[in-house]
Tab-separated table of C-alpha atoms in Angstrom:
chain	number	residue	atom	x	y	z
Y	2	MET	CA	-29.267	15.348	-26.053
Y	3	LYS	CA	-27.603	16.203	-29.377
Y	4	SER	CA	-24.362	17.109	-27.632
Y	5	LEU	CA	-24.359	13.776	-25.807
Y	6	ILE	CA	-24.876	11.811	-29.032
Y	7	LYS	CA	-22.171	13.848	-30.737
Y	8	ALA	CA	-19.724	13.283	-27.864
Y	9	HIS	CA	-20.331	9.525	-27.506
Y	10	PRO	CA	-21.807	8.150	-30.756
Y	11	PHE	CA	-20.037	4.795	-30.622
Y	12	ILE	CA	-20.928	3.671	-27.095
Y	13	LEU	CA	-24.538	4.818	-27.524
Y	14	SER	CA	-24.773	2.963	-30.839
Y	15	PHE	CA	-23.373	-0.089	-29.067
Y	16	GLY	CA	-26.095	0.140	-26.425
Y	17	ILE	CA	-28.880	0.471	-28.996
Y	18	LEU	CA	-27.626	-2.410	-31.154
Y	19	GLN	CA	-26.933	-4.663	-28.179
Y	20	ILE	CA	-30.618	-4.396	-27.305
Y	21	PHE	CA	-31.695	-4.545	-30.954
Y	22	PHE	CA	-29.975	-7.908	-31.434
Y	23	THR	CA	-31.820	-9.451	-28.479
Y	24	ALA	CA	-34.793	-10.211	-30.765
Y	25	PRO	CA	-34.104	-13.943	-31.419
Y	26	GLY	CA	-34.375	-14.469	-27.661
Y	27	GLN	CA	-37.490	-12.330	-27.197
Y	28	THR	CA	-41.026	-13.690	-26.988
Y	29	PHE	CA	-42.440	-11.225	-29.525
Y	30	LEU	CA	-40.292	-12.856	-32.208
Y	31	PHE	CA	-40.357	-16.461	-31.082
Y	32	ALA	CA	-44.179	-16.390	-30.992
Y	33	LEU	CA	-44.151	-16.217	-34.792
Y	34	LEU	CA	-42.587	-19.687	-34.853
Y	35	ILE	CA	-45.014	-21.376	-32.453
Y	36	PRO	CA	-47.496	-22.745	-35.043
Y	37	HIS	CA	-44.642	-24.095	-37.167
Y	38	ILE	CA	-42.881	-25.768	-34.210
Y	39	MET	CA	-46.135	-27.287	-32.980
Y	40	GLN	CA	-46.733	-28.801	-36.412
Y	41	SER	CA	-43.138	-29.915	-36.923
Y	42	LEU	CA	-42.653	-31.575	-33.522
Y	43	GLU	CA	-46.313	-32.528	-33.052
Y	44	VAL	CA	-46.675	-30.891	-29.638
Y	45	SER	CA	-49.496	-28.852	-28.121
Y	46	ALA	CA	-49.366	-25.151	-27.307
Y	47	THR	CA	-49.602	-26.010	-23.606
Y	48	THR	CA	-46.584	-28.321	-23.744
Y	49	LEU	CA	-44.574	-25.816	-25.721
Y	50	ALA	CA	-45.486	-23.028	-23.312
Y	51	LEU	CA	-44.431	-25.189	-20.363
Y	52	VAL	CA	-41.009	-25.937	-21.891
Y	53	TYR	CA	-40.568	-22.263	-22.766
Y	54	GLY	CA	-41.582	-21.132	-19.273
Y	55	VAL	CA	-39.290	-23.574	-17.465
Y	56	ALA	CA	-36.382	-22.634	-19.748
Y	57	THR	CA	-37.023	-18.937	-19.126
Y	58	PHE	CA	-37.185	-19.397	-15.349
Y	59	THR	CA	-34.009	-21.507	-15.348
Y	60	ALA	CA	-32.215	-18.895	-17.433
Y	61	SER	CA	-33.307	-16.116	-15.059
Y	62	ILE	CA	-31.597	-17.874	-12.151
Y	63	MET	CA	-28.303	-17.617	-14.050
Y	64	LEU	CA	-28.532	-13.847	-14.528
Y	65	THR	CA	-26.961	-13.007	-11.161
Y	66	PRO	CA	-23.704	-14.914	-11.804
Y	67	ALA	CA	-23.765	-13.575	-15.367
Y	68	GLY	CA	-23.989	-10.045	-13.967
Y	69	ASN	CA	-20.968	-10.738	-11.772
Y	70	LEU	CA	-18.980	-11.738	-14.860
Y	71	ILE	CA	-19.975	-8.504	-16.618
Y	72	ASP	CA	-18.693	-6.565	-13.598
Y	73	ARG	CA	-15.393	-8.451	-13.443
Y	74	TYR	CA	-14.303	-8.822	-17.058
Y	75	PRO	CA	-13.829	-6.351	-19.936
Y	76	VAL	CA	-16.849	-6.109	-22.203
Y	77	LYS	CA	-14.915	-7.542	-25.170
Y	78	TYR	CA	-14.622	-10.954	-23.535
Y	79	VAL	CA	-18.227	-10.886	-22.320
Y	80	LEU	CA	-19.351	-10.064	-25.859
Y	81	ILE	CA	-17.414	-12.921	-27.434
Y	82	CYS	CA	-18.713	-15.524	-24.980
Y	83	SER	CA	-22.322	-14.326	-24.902
Y	84	THR	CA	-22.589	-13.926	-28.680
Y	85	LEU	CA	-21.145	-17.381	-29.274
Y	86	LEU	CA	-23.628	-18.948	-26.832
Y	87	MET	CA	-26.503	-16.983	-28.371
Y	88	SER	CA	-25.536	-18.294	-31.793
Y	89	ILE	CA	-25.434	-21.862	-30.456
Y	90	GLY	CA	-28.874	-21.379	-28.909
Y	91	CYS	CA	-30.401	-20.203	-32.188
Y	92	ALA	CA	-28.786	-23.136	-34.004
Y	93	GLU	CA	-30.075	-25.574	-31.365
Y	94	ILE	CA	-33.633	-24.349	-31.933
Y	95	ALA	CA	-33.169	-24.625	-35.692
Y	96	ILE	CA	-32.057	-28.275	-35.591
Y	97	SER	CA	-34.262	-29.397	-32.691
Y	98	THR	CA	-36.048	-32.723	-33.067
Y	99	SER	CA	-37.320	-33.102	-29.500
Y	100	LEU	CA	-38.573	-31.065	-26.557
Y	101	PHE	CA	-35.222	-31.506	-24.836
Y	102	ASP	CA	-33.457	-29.897	-27.813
Y	103	LEU	CA	-35.944	-27.047	-27.674
Y	104	PHE	CA	-35.377	-26.627	-23.940
Y	105	ILE	CA	-31.616	-26.238	-24.441
Y	106	GLY	CA	-32.166	-23.763	-27.264
Y	107	PHE	CA	-34.772	-21.806	-25.308
Y	108	PHE	CA	-32.527	-21.709	-22.243
Y	109	LEU	CA	-29.605	-20.256	-24.195
Y	110	VAL	CA	-31.516	-17.655	-26.215
Y	111	ARG	CA	-33.516	-16.563	-23.170
Y	112	LEU	CA	-30.414	-16.334	-20.991
Y	113	LEU	CA	-28.458	-14.414	-23.603
Y	114	GLY	CA	-31.047	-12.618	-25.720
Y	115	GLN	CA	-33.592	-11.849	-23.040
Y	116	GLY	CA	-31.021	-11.416	-20.276
Y	117	VAL	CA	-27.291	-10.968	-20.782
Y	118	PHE	CA	-27.409	-8.844	-23.948
Y	119	GLY	CA	-29.622	-6.210	-22.339
Y	120	LEU	CA	-27.749	-6.508	-19.049
Y	121	THR	CA	-24.454	-5.873	-20.835
Y	122	SER	CA	-25.842	-2.758	-22.495
Y	123	GLY	CA	-27.352	-1.336	-19.306
Y	124	THR	CA	-24.322	-2.130	-17.144
Y	125	LEU	CA	-21.875	-0.642	-19.614
Y	126	ILE	CA	-23.872	2.568	-19.975
Y	127	THR	CA	-24.373	2.870	-16.218
Y	128	LYS	CA	-20.664	2.441	-15.508
Y	129	SER	CA	-19.563	4.788	-18.296
Y	130	PHE	CA	-21.858	7.756	-17.618
Y	131	PHE	CA	-22.600	9.792	-14.508
Y	132	LYS	CA	-23.870	13.267	-15.375
Y	133	ASN	CA	-25.819	12.046	-18.406
Y	134	ARG	CA	-26.619	8.520	-17.245
Y	135	GLY	CA	-30.384	8.904	-17.549
Y	136	LYS	CA	-30.157	10.376	-21.034
Y	137	ALA	CA	-27.731	7.695	-22.172
Y	138	LEU	CA	-29.946	4.876	-20.883
Y	139	SER	CA	-33.025	6.415	-22.515
Y	140	ILE	CA	-31.227	6.572	-25.867
Y	141	THR	CA	-30.144	2.936	-25.734
Y	142	THR	CA	-33.714	1.770	-25.009
Y	143	LEU	CA	-34.537	2.797	-28.583
Y	144	GLY	CA	-33.143	-0.626	-29.431
Y	145	PHE	CA	-36.383	-2.244	-28.192
Y	146	PRO	CA	-38.896	-0.529	-30.524
Y	147	LEU	CA	-36.449	-0.759	-33.417
Y	148	SER	CA	-36.097	-4.490	-32.825
Y	149	GLU	CA	-39.855	-4.972	-32.514
Y	150	MET	CA	-40.364	-3.077	-35.762
Y	151	VAL	CA	-37.672	-4.667	-37.930
Y	152	TYR	CA	-37.214	-8.268	-36.801
Y	153	PRO	CA	-40.816	-9.540	-37.184
Y	154	LEU	CA	-40.959	-8.285	-40.787
Y	155	ILE	CA	-37.692	-10.012	-41.607
Y	156	THR	CA	-38.709	-13.182	-39.758
Y	157	LEU	CA	-42.066	-13.544	-41.496
Y	158	SER	CA	-40.410	-13.045	-44.874
Y	159	LEU	CA	-37.733	-15.627	-44.106
Y	160	ILE	CA	-40.238	-18.172	-42.791
Y	161	ALA	CA	-42.344	-17.777	-45.924
Y	162	SER	CA	-39.289	-18.219	-48.140
Y	163	PHE	CA	-37.133	-20.768	-46.311
Y	164	GLY	CA	-39.072	-22.160	-43.334
Y	165	TRP	CA	-38.682	-21.621	-39.605
Y	166	ARG	CA	-35.597	-23.828	-39.182
Y	167	TYR	CA	-33.500	-22.007	-41.761
Y	168	THR	CA	-34.736	-18.707	-40.331
Y	169	TYR	CA	-33.250	-19.392	-36.899
Y	170	LEU	CA	-30.161	-20.915	-38.464
Y	171	LEU	CA	-29.684	-17.634	-40.298
Y	172	PHE	CA	-30.113	-15.769	-37.002
Y	173	ALA	CA	-27.362	-17.956	-35.542
Y	174	LEU	CA	-25.005	-16.996	-38.370
Y	175	THR	CA	-25.821	-13.275	-38.398
Y	176	THR	CA	-25.506	-13.024	-34.617
Y	177	LEU	CA	-21.981	-14.405	-34.805
Y	178	MET	CA	-20.783	-12.949	-38.106
Y	179	VAL	CA	-22.562	-9.574	-38.157
Y	180	MET	CA	-23.385	-8.561	-34.598
Y	181	LEU	CA	-20.100	-9.537	-32.956
Y	182	PRO	CA	-17.720	-7.651	-35.307
Y	183	ILE	CA	-19.919	-4.546	-35.240
Y	184	GLN	CA	-20.196	-4.462	-31.453
Y	185	ILE	CA	-16.502	-5.103	-30.810
Y	186	GLY	CA	-15.675	-2.377	-33.330
Y	187	LEU	CA	-17.976	0.106	-31.587
Y	188	VAL	CA	-16.495	-0.677	-28.175
Y	189	ARG	CA	-12.988	-0.195	-29.547
Y	190	LYS	CA	-13.878	3.142	-31.179
Y	191	SER	CA	-15.591	4.383	-28.034
Y	192	LYS	CA	-12.235	4.234	-26.198
Y	193	LEU	CA	-13.978	2.722	-23.225
Y	194	LYS	CA	-11.954	1.797	-20.139
Y	195	HIS	CA	-13.304	-1.097	-18.088
Y	196	GLY	CA	-15.067	0.142	-14.966
Y	197	LYS	CA	-14.189	3.809	-15.633
Y	198	LEU	CA	-16.403	6.800	-16.339
Y	199	PHE	CA	-15.786	8.827	-19.473
Y	200	PRO	CA	-13.656	11.879	-18.524
Y	201	ASP	CA	-16.435	14.359	-19.356
Y	202	GLU	CA	-18.925	12.459	-17.196
Y	203	TRP	CA	-17.349	13.317	-13.849
Y	204	ALA	CA	-19.357	15.853	-11.854
Y	205	ILE	CA	-16.082	17.610	-10.998
Y	206	HIS	CA	-13.021	18.345	-13.073
Y	207	PRO	CA	-11.227	15.058	-13.866
Y	208	GLN	CA	-7.775	16.601	-13.328
Y	209	SER	CA	-8.565	17.047	-9.644
Y	210	ILE	CA	-9.183	13.322	-9.200
Y	211	ASP	CA	-6.621	10.634	-8.586
Y	212	ASP	CA	-8.119	7.133	-8.769
Y	213	VAL	CA	-10.645	7.457	-6.006
Y	214	SER	CA	-14.237	6.383	-5.674
Y	215	ILE	CA	-17.210	8.398	-6.858
Y	216	GLN	CA	-18.711	8.017	-3.394
Y	217	HIS	CA	-15.842	10.056	-1.927
Y	218	HIS	CA	-16.675	12.980	-4.197
Y	219	HIS	CA	-20.428	12.499	-3.981
Y	220	PRO	CA	-21.166	11.863	-0.277
Y	221	ASN	CA	-24.924	12.343	-0.829
Y	222	GLN	CA	-25.060	9.358	-3.182
Y	223	LYS	CA	-25.635	6.315	-1.005
Y	224	GLN	CA	-23.919	3.138	-2.204
Y	225	PHE	CA	-25.525	-0.225	-1.397
Y	226	THR	CA	-24.050	-3.702	-1.307
Y	227	LEU	CA	-26.010	-6.652	-2.711
Y	228	LYS	CA	-26.687	-7.957	0.810
Y	229	GLU	CA	-28.069	-4.582	1.898
Y	230	VAL	CA	-30.377	-4.473	-1.099
Y	231	MET	CA	-31.643	-8.017	-0.427
Y	232	LYS	CA	-32.544	-7.021	3.151
Y	233	ASP	CA	-34.507	-3.933	2.073
Y	234	VAL	CA	-38.296	-4.455	1.908
Y	235	THR	CA	-38.569	-1.640	-0.648
Y	236	PHE	CA	-36.551	-3.730	-3.088
Y	237	TYR	CA	-39.197	-6.465	-3.145
Y	238	VAL	CA	-42.031	-3.956	-3.573
Y	239	VAL	CA	-40.245	-2.428	-6.550
Y	240	LEU	CA	-39.414	-5.908	-7.850
Y	241	ALA	CA	-43.083	-6.919	-7.869
Y	242	ALA	CA	-44.054	-3.768	-9.758
Y	243	PHE	CA	-41.172	-4.273	-12.147
Y	244	CYS	CA	-42.120	-7.896	-12.902
Y	245	LEU	CA	-45.832	-7.498	-13.633
Y	246	PRO	CA	-45.622	-5.678	-17.011
Y	247	PRO	CA	-43.119	-8.091	-18.655
Y	248	MET	CA	-44.972	-11.118	-17.253
Y	249	THR	CA	-48.238	-9.870	-18.761
Y	250	MET	CA	-46.698	-8.877	-22.088
Y	251	THR	CA	-44.831	-12.182	-22.393
Y	252	GLY	CA	-48.086	-14.083	-22.044
Y	253	LEU	CA	-49.833	-11.881	-24.604
Y	254	PHE	CA	-46.945	-12.091	-27.064
Y	255	PHE	CA	-46.577	-15.848	-26.690
Y	256	HIS	CA	-50.207	-16.461	-27.660
Y	257	GLN	CA	-50.545	-13.619	-30.176
Y	258	ASN	CA	-51.119	-16.007	-33.092
């Protein structure tokens, strides 16, 4: 583990921070604002939950095309676009005066914070590592507990000092002015090549490879197309098991107050 961190500190730091900065789009953080939004906009918890749920579901539908963009374009361009939209989403929540404004803000922060940010981290790590893929992914997931530990403390302090609107406005600014430069800098220092494994991650000596597929050198590793996956019953069984924990935790977090 230490050797992996020493060999690839920048890309692993990118993965951790990319997940860490998802907090403004996560339910565990937004739940702290619910009483303040209810009072400010004079809406019930049920109405707010409905708007939040519809926005989350709508955002989830967009994750597949978003994933295609992450596959096609260099991470730098994905970062710029996703961070800008995340910042707009936080700002939209901060200045919202109606449920429609909240819906737009929720849609953007859920699509980007809950979805694309984590998807970018996982996809980049998966495509960059082969021998140590599991270790690399496990390291980057440290971003979740770090985010859950740090962000609520900061948020509660900011709400107490400046109010919930200025808190999310500050998140909009820091996402754009702090997160984006750091992440682009880490990607640049990692010397990452779009769609390519790191040289030391090949299971065979890289000098013996021309530009051929991993499948050719690893015949036992079955590769699936999206259509093949969608036709596999096992996929839906795994999907159901995968969905239950976040669905339960989202409900608990949303009503934690």
